[in-house]
Amino acid sequence: MTDLSLAPRRTRDSSTLERHAPRRKFWFDDVPPRESIADERRYRQERLAVAFRLFARHGFDQGLAGHITARDPEWPDHFWVNPFGKHFSRIRVSDLLLVNAQGDIVVGEGPVNQAAFAIHAAIHEARPDVIAAAHTHSLYGKAWSTLGRTLDPLTQDSCAFYQDHALFDDFRGVVLDTDEGARIAAALGQRRAVILKNHGILTAGPSVEAAAWWYIALDNACHAQLLAEAAGTPQPIAHDVATLTHEQVGRAGGALFAFQSLLEGLVEAEPDVLT
């Protein structure tokens, strides 16, 4: 959802953007919390299971690769994750595993993807503000990662990541140890996304909805820039405009709202996801 009608107004003769105008709030900037820890846990689990189904619909699944995690609201050093070997399109709430900081399964049955633990444990430890993180081997993110550079602000949508994503250029094969996970977390820093050179993309956010939607949007932005560069010489958006647009379209609340619209359709078509 793009709410340009609520952006700071400018006249045609204005030579500068009103960069210092008060930031306008949207209704989705303030999402009320759930009433109990149990309610919050169930909320995150349901959206995590839905995110896997949505990723399958978008073709983000490739064999056994890929994982999304959600921090547990009661034990913040534990996170929920998909069981290794379960196809995204078949994941239900009851399939999710709760894993602790040592990689032990606390709730659920099934193996844990070692790469998922190595990467996500480091991110959740380094970023207490991150509730969820997503990584798969999606086609366009993977293709873009081979170029070894970050995205340019070519479109309104891609501005959601303007100066808010990084490049990790130290690929050493499948991530199986927490040391490499820590390096990925360091590259991510305080940003919402990181391009893993020769590997793919990863997003992190303050909600499952934000991390999942930003992943969808980032893969789409990779696709758009690949097409644009194949067609000619893209003309990037100016820095000031890209910065303003990032504030407008890059809000976590907006990502949550966008994800919710997808969630409603998926749950209606595949109600078993919540079982």
XYZ file of C-alpha atoms in Angstrom, residues 1-3 26-31 209-211 213-214 247-261:
29
model
C 0.000 0.000 0.000
C 1.425 3.367 -1.038
C 0.076 6.377 0.823
C -0.318 6.017 9.240
C -2.865 3.940 11.112
C -0.745 0.809 10.661
C 2.253 2.376 12.404
C 0.669 1.513 15.752
C -0.376 -2.134 15.843
C 5.067 -9.951 8.400
C 7.781 -7.352 7.786
C 10.593 -9.865 7.263
C 7.077 -9.018 2.889
C 10.484 -7.373 2.605
C 10.538 6.773 4.598
C 7.214 6.527 2.774
C 7.257 2.963 1.430
C 9.759 1.306 3.752
C 7.810 1.314 7.001
C 7.493 -1.908 8.935
C 3.806 -1.171 9.457
C 3.258 -0.909 5.734
C 5.017 -4.234 5.220
C 2.787 -5.794 7.861
C -0.304 -4.434 6.122
C 0.850 -5.727 2.721
C 1.536 -9.173 4.158
C -1.866 -9.265 5.836
C -3.621 -8.923 2.488
